[in-house]
Coordinates of C-alpha atoms in Angstrom, one line a residue:
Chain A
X1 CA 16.4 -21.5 -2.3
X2 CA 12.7 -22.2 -0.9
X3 CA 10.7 -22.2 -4.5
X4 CA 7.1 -23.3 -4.8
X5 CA 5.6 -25.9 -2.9
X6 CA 3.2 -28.0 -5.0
X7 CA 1.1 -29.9 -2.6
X8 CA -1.0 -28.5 0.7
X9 CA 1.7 -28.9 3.8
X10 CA -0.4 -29.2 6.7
X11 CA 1.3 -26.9 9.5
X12 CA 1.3 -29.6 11.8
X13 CA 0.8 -33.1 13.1
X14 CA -3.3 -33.8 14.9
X15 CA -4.9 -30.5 14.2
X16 CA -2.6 -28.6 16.4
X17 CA -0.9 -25.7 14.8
X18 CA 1.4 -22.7 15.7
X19 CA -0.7 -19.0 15.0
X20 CA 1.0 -15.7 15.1
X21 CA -0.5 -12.7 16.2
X22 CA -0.4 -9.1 17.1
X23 CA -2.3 -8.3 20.4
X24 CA -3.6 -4.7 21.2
X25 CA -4.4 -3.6 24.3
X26 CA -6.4 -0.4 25.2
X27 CA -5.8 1.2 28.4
X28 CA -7.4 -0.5 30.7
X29 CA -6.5 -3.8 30.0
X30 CA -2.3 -2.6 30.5
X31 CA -2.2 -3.7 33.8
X32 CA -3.9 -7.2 33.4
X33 CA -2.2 -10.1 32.9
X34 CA -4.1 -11.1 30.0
X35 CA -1.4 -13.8 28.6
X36 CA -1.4 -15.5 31.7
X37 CA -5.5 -16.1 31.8
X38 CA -5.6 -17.2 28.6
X39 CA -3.1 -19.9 28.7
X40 CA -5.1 -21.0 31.9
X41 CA -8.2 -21.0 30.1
X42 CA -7.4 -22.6 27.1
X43 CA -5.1 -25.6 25.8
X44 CA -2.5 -23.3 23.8
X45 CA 1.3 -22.9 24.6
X46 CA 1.7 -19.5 24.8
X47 CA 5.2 -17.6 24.1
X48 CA 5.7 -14.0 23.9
X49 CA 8.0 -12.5 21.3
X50 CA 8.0 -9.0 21.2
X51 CA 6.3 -6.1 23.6
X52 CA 5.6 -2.6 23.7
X53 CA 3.6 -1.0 26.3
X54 CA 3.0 3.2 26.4
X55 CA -0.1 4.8 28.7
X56 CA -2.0 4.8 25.6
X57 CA -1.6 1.1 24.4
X58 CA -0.4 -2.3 24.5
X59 CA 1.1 -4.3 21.9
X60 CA 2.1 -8.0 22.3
X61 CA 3.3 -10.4 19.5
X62 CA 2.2 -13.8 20.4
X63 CA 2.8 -17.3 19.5
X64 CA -0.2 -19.8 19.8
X65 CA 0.4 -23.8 19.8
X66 CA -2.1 -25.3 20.3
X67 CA -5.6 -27.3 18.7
X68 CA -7.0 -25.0 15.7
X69 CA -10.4 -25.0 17.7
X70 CA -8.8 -24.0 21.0
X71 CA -6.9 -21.0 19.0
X72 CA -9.8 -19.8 17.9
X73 CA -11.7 -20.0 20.5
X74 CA -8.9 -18.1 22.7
X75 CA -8.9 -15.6 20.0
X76 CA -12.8 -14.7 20.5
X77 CA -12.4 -14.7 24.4
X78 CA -9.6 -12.0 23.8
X79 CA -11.7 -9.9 21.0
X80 CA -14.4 -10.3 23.7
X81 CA -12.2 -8.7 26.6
X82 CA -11.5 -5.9 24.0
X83 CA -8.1 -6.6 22.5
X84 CA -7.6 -6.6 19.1
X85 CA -6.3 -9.2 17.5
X86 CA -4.3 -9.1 14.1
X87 CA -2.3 -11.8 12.3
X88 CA 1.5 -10.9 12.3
X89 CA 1.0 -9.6 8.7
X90 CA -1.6 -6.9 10.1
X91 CA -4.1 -6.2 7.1
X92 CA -4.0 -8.9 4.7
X93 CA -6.9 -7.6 2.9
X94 CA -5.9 -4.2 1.3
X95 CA -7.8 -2.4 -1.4
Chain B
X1 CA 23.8 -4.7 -18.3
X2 CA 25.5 -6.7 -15.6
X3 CA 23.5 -10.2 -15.1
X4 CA 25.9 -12.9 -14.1
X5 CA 24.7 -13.4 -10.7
X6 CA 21.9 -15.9 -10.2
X7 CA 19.7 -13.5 -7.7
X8 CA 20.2 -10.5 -10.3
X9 CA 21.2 -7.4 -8.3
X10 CA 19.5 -8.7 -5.0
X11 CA 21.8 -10.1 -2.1
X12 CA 19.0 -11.2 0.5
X13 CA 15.9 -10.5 2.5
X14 CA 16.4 -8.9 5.6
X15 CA 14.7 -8.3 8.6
X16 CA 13.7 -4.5 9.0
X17 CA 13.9 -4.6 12.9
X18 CA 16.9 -6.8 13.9
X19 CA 19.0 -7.4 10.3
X20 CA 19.0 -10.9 10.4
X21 CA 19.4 -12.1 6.7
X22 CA 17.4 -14.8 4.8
X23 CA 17.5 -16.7 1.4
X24 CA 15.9 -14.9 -1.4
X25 CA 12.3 -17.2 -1.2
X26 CA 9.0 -16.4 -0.5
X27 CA 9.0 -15.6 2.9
X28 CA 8.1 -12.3 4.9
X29 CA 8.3 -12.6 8.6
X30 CA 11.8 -12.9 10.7
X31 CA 11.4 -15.9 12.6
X32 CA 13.0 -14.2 15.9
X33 CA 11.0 -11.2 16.3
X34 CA 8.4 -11.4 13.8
X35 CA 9.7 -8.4 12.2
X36 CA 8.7 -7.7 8.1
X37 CA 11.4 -8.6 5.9
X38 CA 13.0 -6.5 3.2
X39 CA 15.3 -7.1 0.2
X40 CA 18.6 -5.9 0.6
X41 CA 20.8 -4.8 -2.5
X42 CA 24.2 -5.1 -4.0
X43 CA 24.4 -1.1 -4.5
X44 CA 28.1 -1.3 -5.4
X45 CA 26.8 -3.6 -8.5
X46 CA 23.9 -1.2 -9.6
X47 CA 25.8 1.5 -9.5
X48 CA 28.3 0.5 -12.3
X49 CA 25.2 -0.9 -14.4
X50 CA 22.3 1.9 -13.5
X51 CA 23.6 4.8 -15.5
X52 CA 21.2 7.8 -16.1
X53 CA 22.2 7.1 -19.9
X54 CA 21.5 3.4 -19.4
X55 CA 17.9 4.1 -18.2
X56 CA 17.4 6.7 -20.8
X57 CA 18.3 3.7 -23.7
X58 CA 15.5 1.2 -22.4
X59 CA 11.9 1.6 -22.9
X60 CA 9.5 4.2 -21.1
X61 CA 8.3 1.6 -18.4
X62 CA 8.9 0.9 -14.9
X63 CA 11.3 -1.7 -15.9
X64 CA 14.3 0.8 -17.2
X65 CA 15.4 0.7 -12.9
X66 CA 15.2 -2.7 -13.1
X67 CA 18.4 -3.5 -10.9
X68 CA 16.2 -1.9 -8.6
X69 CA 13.7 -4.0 -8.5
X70 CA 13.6 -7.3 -6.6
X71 CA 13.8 -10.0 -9.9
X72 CA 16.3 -12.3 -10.5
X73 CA 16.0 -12.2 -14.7
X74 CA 13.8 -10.3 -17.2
X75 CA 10.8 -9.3 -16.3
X76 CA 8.0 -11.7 -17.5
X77 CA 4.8 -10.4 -15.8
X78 CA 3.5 -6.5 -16.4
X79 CA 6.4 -5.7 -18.9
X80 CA 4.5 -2.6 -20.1
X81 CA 3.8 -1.4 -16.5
X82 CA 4.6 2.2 -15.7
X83 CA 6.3 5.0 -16.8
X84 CA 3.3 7.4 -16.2
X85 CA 2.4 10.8 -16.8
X86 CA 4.2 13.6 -14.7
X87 CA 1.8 16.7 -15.1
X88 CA 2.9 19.9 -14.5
X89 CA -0.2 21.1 -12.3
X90 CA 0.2 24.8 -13.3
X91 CA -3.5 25.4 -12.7
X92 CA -4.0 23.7 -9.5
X93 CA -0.9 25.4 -8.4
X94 CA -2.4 28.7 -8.8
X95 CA -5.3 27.6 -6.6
X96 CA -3.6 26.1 -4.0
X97 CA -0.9 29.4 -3.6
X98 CA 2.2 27.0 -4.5
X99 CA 5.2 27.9 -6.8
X100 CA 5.4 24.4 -8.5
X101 CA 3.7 21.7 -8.4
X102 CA 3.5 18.2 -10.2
X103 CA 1.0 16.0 -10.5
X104 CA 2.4 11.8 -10.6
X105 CA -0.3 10.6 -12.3
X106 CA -0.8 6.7 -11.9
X107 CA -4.7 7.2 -12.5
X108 CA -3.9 5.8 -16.5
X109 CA -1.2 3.2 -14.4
X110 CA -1.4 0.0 -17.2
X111 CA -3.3 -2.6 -17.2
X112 CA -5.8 -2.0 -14.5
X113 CA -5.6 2.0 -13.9
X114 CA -3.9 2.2 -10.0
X115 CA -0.4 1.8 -8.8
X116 CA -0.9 -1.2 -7.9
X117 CA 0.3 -2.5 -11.3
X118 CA 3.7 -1.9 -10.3
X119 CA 3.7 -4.1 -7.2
X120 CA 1.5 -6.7 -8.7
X121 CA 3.6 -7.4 -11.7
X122 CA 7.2 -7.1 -9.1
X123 CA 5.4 -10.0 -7.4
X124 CA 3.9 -12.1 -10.1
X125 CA 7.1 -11.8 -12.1
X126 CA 9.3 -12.9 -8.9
X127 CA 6.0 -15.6 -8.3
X128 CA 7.2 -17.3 -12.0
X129 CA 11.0 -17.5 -10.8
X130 CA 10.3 -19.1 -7.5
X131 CA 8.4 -21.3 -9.7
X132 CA 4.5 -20.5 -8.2
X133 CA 1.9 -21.4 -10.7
X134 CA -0.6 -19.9 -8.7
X135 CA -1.1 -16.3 -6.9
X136 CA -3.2 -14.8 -4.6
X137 CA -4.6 -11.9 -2.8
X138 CA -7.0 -10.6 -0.5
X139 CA -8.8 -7.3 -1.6
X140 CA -11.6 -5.2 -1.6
X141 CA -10.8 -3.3 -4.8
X142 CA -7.5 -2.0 -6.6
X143 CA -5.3 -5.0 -5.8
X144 CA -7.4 -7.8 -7.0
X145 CA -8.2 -6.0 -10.3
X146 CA -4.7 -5.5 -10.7
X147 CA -3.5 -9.5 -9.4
X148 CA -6.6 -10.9 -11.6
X149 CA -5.9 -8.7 -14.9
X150 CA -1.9 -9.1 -14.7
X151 CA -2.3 -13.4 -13.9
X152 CA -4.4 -14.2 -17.1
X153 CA -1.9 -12.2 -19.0
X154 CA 0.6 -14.0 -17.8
X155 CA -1.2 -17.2 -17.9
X156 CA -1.1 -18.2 -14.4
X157 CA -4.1 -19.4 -12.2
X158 CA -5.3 -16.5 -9.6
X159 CA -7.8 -16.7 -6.4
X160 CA -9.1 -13.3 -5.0
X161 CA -10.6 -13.3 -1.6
X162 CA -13.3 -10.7 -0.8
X163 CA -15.5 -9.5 1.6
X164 CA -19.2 -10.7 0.4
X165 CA -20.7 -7.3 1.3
X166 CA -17.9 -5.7 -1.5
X167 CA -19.6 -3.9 -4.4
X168 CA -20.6 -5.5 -7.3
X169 CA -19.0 -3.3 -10.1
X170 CA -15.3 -4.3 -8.1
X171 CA -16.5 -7.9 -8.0
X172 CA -17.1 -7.9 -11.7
X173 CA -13.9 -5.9 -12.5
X174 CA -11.8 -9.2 -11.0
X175 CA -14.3 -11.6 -12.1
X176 CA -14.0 -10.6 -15.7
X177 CA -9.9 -12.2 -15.6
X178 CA -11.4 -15.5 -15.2
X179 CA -9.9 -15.2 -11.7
X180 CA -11.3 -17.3 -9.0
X181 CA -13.2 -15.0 -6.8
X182 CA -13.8 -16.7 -2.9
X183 CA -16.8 -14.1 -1.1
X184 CA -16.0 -14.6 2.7
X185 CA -19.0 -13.9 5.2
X186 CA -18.0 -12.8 8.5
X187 CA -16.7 -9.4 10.3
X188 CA -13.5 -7.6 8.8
X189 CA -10.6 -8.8 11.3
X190 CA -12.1 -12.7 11.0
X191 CA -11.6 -12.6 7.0
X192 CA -8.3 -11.0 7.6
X193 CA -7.5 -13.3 9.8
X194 CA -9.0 -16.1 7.8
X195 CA -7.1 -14.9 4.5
X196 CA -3.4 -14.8 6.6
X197 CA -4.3 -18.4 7.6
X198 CA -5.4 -19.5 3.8
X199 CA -1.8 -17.1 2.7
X200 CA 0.0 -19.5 5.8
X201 CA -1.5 -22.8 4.3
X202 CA -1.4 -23.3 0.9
X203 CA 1.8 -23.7 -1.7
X204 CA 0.3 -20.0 -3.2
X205 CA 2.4 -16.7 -4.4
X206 CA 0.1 -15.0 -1.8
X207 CA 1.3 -11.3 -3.5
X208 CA 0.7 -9.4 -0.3
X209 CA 1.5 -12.2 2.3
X210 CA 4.7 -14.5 1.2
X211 CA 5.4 -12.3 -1.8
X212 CA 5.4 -9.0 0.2
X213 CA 9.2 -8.1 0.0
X214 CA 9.0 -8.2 -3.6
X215 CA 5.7 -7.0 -3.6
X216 CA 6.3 -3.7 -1.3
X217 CA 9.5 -2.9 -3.8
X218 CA 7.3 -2.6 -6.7
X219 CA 6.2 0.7 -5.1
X220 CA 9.6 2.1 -5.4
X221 CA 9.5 2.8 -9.7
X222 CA 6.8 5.3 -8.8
X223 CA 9.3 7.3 -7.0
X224 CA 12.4 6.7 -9.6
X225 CA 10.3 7.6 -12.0
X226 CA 9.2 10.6 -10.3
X227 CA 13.2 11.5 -10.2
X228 CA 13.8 11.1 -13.7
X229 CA 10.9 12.9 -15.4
X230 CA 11.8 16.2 -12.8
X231 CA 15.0 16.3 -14.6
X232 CA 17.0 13.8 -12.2
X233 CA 16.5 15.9 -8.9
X234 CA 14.4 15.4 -5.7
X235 CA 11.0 17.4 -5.1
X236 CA 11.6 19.4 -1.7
X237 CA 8.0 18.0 -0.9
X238 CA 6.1 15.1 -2.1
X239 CA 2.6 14.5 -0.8
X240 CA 2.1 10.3 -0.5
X241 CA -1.8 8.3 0.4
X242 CA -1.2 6.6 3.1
X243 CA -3.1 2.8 3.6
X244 CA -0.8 0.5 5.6
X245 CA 2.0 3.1 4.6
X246 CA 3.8 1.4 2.6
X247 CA 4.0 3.4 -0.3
X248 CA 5.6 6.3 1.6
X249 CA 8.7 4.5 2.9
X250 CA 9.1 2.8 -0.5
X251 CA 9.3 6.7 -2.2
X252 CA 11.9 7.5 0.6
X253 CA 13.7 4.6 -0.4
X254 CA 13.7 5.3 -4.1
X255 CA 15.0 8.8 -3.2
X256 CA 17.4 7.5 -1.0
X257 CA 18.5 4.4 -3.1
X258 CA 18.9 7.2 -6.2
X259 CA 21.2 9.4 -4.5
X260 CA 23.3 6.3 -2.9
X261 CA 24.2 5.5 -6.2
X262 CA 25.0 8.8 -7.9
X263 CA 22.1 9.4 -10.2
X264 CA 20.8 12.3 -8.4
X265 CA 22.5 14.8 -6.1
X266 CA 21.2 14.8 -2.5
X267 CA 18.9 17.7 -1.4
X268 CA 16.9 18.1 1.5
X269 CA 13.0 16.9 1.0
X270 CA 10.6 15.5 3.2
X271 CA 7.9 12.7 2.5
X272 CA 4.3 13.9 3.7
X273 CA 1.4 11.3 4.6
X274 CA -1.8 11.8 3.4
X275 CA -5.0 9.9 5.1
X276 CA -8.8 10.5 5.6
X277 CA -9.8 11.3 8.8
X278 CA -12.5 8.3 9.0
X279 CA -9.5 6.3 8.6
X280 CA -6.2 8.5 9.9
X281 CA -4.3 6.4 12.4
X282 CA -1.0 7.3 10.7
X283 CA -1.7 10.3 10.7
X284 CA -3.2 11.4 14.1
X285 CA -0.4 9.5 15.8
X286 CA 2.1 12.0 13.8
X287 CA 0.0 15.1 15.0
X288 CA 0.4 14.0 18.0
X289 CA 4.0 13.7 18.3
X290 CA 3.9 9.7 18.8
X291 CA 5.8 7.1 17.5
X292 CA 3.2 4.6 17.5
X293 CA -0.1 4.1 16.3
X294 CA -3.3 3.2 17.6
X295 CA -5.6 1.1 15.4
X296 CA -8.9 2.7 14.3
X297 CA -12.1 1.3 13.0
X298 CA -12.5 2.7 9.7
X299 CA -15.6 5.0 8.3
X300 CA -14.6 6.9 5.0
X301 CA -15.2 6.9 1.4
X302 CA -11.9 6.5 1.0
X303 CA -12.3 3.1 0.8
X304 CA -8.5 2.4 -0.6
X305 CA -6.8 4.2 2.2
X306 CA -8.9 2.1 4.7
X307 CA -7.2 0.4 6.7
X308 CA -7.2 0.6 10.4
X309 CA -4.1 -1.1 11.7
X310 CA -1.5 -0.5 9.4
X311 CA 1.2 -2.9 8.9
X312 CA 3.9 0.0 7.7
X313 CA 2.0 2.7 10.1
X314 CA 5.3 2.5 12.5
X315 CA 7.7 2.8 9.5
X316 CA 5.8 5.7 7.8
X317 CA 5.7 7.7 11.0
X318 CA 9.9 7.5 10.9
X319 CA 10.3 8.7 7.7
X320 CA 8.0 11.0 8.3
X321 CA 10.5 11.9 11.2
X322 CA 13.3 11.8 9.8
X323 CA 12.5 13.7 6.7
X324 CA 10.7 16.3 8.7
X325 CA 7.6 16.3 6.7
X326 CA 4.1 15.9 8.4
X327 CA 0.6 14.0 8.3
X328 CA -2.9 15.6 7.3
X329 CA -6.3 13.9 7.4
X330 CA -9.1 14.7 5.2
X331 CA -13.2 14.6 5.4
X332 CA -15.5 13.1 3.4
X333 CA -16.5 16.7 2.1
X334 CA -12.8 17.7 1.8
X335 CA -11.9 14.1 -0.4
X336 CA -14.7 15.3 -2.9
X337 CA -13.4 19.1 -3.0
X338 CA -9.8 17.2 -3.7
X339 CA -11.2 15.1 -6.2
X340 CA -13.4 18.2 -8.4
X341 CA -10.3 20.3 -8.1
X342 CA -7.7 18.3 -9.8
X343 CA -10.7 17.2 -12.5
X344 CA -11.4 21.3 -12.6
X345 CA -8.3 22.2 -12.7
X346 CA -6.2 19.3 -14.6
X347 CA -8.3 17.0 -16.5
X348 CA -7.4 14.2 -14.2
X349 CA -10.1 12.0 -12.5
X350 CA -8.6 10.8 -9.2
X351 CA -10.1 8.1 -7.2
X352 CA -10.8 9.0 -3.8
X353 CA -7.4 8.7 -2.3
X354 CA -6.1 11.3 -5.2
X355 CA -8.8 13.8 -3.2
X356 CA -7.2 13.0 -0.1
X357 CA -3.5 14.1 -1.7
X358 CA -5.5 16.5 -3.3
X359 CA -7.0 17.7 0.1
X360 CA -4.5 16.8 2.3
X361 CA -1.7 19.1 -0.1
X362 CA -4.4 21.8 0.2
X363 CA -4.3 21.9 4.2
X364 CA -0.2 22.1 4.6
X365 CA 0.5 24.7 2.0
X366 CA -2.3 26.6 3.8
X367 CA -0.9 26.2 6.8
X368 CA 2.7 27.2 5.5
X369 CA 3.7 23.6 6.2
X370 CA 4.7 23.6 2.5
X371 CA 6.1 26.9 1.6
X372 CA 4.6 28.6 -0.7
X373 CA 7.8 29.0 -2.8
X374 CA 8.8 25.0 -2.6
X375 CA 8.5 22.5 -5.2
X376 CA 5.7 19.9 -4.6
X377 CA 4.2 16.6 -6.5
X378 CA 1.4 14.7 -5.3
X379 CA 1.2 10.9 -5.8
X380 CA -2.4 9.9 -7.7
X381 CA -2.8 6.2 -7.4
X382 CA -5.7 5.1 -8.6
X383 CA -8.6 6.4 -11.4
X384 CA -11.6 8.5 -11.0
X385 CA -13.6 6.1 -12.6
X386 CA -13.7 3.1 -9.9
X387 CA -14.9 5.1 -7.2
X388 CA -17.8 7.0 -9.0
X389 CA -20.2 6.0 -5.8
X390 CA -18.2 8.6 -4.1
X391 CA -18.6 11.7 -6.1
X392 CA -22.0 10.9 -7.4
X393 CA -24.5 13.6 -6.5
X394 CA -22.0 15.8 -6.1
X395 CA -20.1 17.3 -9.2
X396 CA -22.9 19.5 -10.2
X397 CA -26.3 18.2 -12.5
X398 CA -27.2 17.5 -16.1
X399 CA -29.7 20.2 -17.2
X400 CA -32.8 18.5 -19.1
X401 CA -34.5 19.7 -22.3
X402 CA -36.7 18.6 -25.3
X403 CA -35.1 18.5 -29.0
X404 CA -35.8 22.3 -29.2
X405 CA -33.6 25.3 -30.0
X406 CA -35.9 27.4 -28.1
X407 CA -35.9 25.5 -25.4
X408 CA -31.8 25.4 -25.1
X409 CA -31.8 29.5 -25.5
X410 CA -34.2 29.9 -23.1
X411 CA -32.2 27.3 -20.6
X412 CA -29.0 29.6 -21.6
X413 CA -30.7 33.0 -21.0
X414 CA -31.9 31.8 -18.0
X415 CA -29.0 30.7 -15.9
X416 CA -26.1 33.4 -15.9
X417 CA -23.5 30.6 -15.3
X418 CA -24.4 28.8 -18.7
X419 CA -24.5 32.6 -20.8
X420 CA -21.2 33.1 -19.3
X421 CA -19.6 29.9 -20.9
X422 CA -20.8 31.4 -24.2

């Protein structure tokens, strides 16, 4: 059984690291291929791992590998295209 | 009481959306499809150890279901946790046009006065078997007083991450623990996201991150409880906050868990979500007949029940479903009415989620949504007393004299409202 670990484990080797997220897409972004642009425009592996798409919204689970720097900075390009971007726990902070 | 099993009464974590099964560590996401992961139970072992007289022996906390609760051993953290008042809202029935009606009242929850007690001390007490000297949580109120207050009691180190533009009276009420409170700058969904990386990063019993399995169960004694003190049967309606939803699918699963191992007899009942409508994506998705929710940016003074992208939201809505029950949302002005109502009426000072039950309870037994001649309780989570920004200014005025008798007759003879409480 996994117990406590006692020292900082980095999550990976030369910055890069893998960063899970929840993706949601209003309407009018449904038809783009947003995935595809961003792994274009920035140095991160994307994978997808779990869709759902209505009329009324998109939802996307995706897997980010890639520099921390580069993950962040496609994660402000998508917030800036009007997705909304969660971490795959949703709301970490509650009340 | 039946202990001989290393991982007490609990057999694994499982994934809520494709089953797969995982050890018993601290670890909440499925690896495959991300899905949230649950503890999963050895009922057929409960059910020879969890007799009603069995649970009537042990002492009055949230501890006598214990083989229902996701430890391995005794419980080390929170051992006086629970067991709350179950008022018999006679008066508020009256007011609201309902037969019977209960009030659940975790207002006077021990240490820190909300629910949250119960799932803090679940996952600090499962934090000390897995061998975590250290906990954590990200909060803007309830939760952190609760992780801060039940850590120095149990002598473990805590870190609380906040928003810096949180309230000073909720900073102080973690601060006072000796916990160490970490004020992040920056827009809501960047310290979320910034917390879930810190949770990701560092060897910590995040409570509401890695711990969540155990965590989320805590929430069930609330319902078991709510079982026992009704005489061992199920309410046909129970009335439930909803934040990230949790809660709600956790008092289904008490229900359900109860009856699956004979201690109460199955009955029909539904589970009803409460929200406020500056925060309602729960339950605007159930109004409108949807299975999914979409997220909302939160403006209410229900600041508990504000959360805009709930994690449970999709869960919720299925019970909600499958118990046939339905979702109300609240105002501002309608919380407040909630809140003065069950003070008025019960002598119970709710925080503002208790005035959205309050309210929300109000709107379907209006609406005939909750019959008239049903049984209902409503679940008070937190106490009156942390939100008093919300209701001040509006809970009527202090009238202002000298030292002088003639002063206070002349007050009483003038106001007909004072003479009549003669």
């Amino acid at each position: 059984m996994a117990t406590a670990r006692k020292k900082k484990k980095p999550a990976t080797k030369n910055g890069v690291q893998a960063t899970r997220l929840w993706l949601m897409y209003p309407p009018r972004l449904i038809k783009r291929p947003v995935v595809w642009e961003l792994s274009h425009q920035f140095k991160v592996v994307t994978n997808v791992r779990q869709v759902s798409v209505t009329d009324e919204i998109g939802v996307v689970c995706l897997e980010l590998d890639g520099e921390r720097s580069e993950i962040k900075a496609a994660i402000k390009w998508l917030e800036k295209l009007g997705v909304k971007v969660e971490p795959v726990e949703f709301n970490v902070i509650e009340s | 009481m039946i202990m001989e099993k290393h991982d007490g009464f609990m057999k694994a974590l499982k994934c809520r959306e494709c089953g797969r099964e995982y050890p018993l560590a601290a670890t909440h996401v499925c690896e495959f499809d991300f899905g949230p992961l649950e503890v999963a139970y050895d009922y057929d072992r409960i059910k020879k150890s969890l007799t009603r007289a069995a649970i009537e022996s042990r002492p009055q906390t949230m501890w006598r279901y214990r083989e229902l609760l996701p430890i391995a051993g005794a419980p080390t953290v929170g051992c006086q946790v629970g067991f709350t008042p179950l008022v018999k809202a006679d008066r508020l029935a009256k007011r609201l046009g309902i037969r019977e009606l209960w009030v659940k009242n975790d207002a006077v929850n021990y240490p820190t006065l909300s629910f949250k007690d119960r799932v803090v001390s679940v996952a600090l007490s499962r934090s000390k078997e897995l061998g975590f000297k250290t906990v954590a949580c990200a909060s803007t109120g309830n939760l952190a007083n609760s992780v801060a207050a039940n850590a120095a009691a149990a002598g473990l180190k805590s870190f609380v991450f906040i928003p810096s533009d949180l309230e000073q009276g909720k900073v102080i009420n973690s601060l006072v623990y000796g916990a160490n409170v970490i004020s992040i700058k920056g827009h809501y969904d960047e310290v979320n996201r910034l917390c879930a990386e810190i949770a990701g990063k560092f060897g910590w019993a995040f409570v509401n991150v890695n711990m969540r399995p155990y965590y989320a169960e805590g929430s069930k004694s609330m319902g078991f409880e709510i079982l026992e003190q009704l005489g061992w049967r199920i309410p046909q309606h129970t009335v439930v906050p909803m934040a990230s939803g949790s809660l709600l699918t956790k008092i289904h699963k008490s229900y359900q868990e109860f009856v699956k191992i004979g201690l109460v007899r199955d009955a029909k009942y539904h589970v009803h979500g409460a929200q406020p409508t500056g925060c309602n994506p729960i339950s605007a998705a159930q109004k409108a007949g949807l299975d999914f929710f979409k997220p909302v940016k939160p403006n209410t003074i229900a600041k508990s029940l504000a959360i805009g992208t709930p994690a449970d939201g999709f869960y919720a809505l299925k019970v909600m479903k499958e118990t046939g029950a339905s979702a109300e949302d609240v105002t501002d002005d309608e919380v407040r009415e909630g809140i003065r109502l069950l003070a008025e009426c019960e002598g119970i000072f709710a925080e503002t989620a208790g005035g959205v039950t309050v309210g929300v309870a109000k709107k379907l037994i209006a609406s005939g949504r909750i019959p008239a001649n049903d049984s209902v309780v409503l679940c008070v989570t937190g106490n009156g007393l942390k939100t008093l920004d919300a209701v001040a200014g509006h809970v009527g005025r202090t009238r202002d004299i000298k030292p002088s008798l003639r002063e206070f007759e002349a007050l009483i003879n003038s106001e007909a409202e004072l003479a009549a409480a003669i």
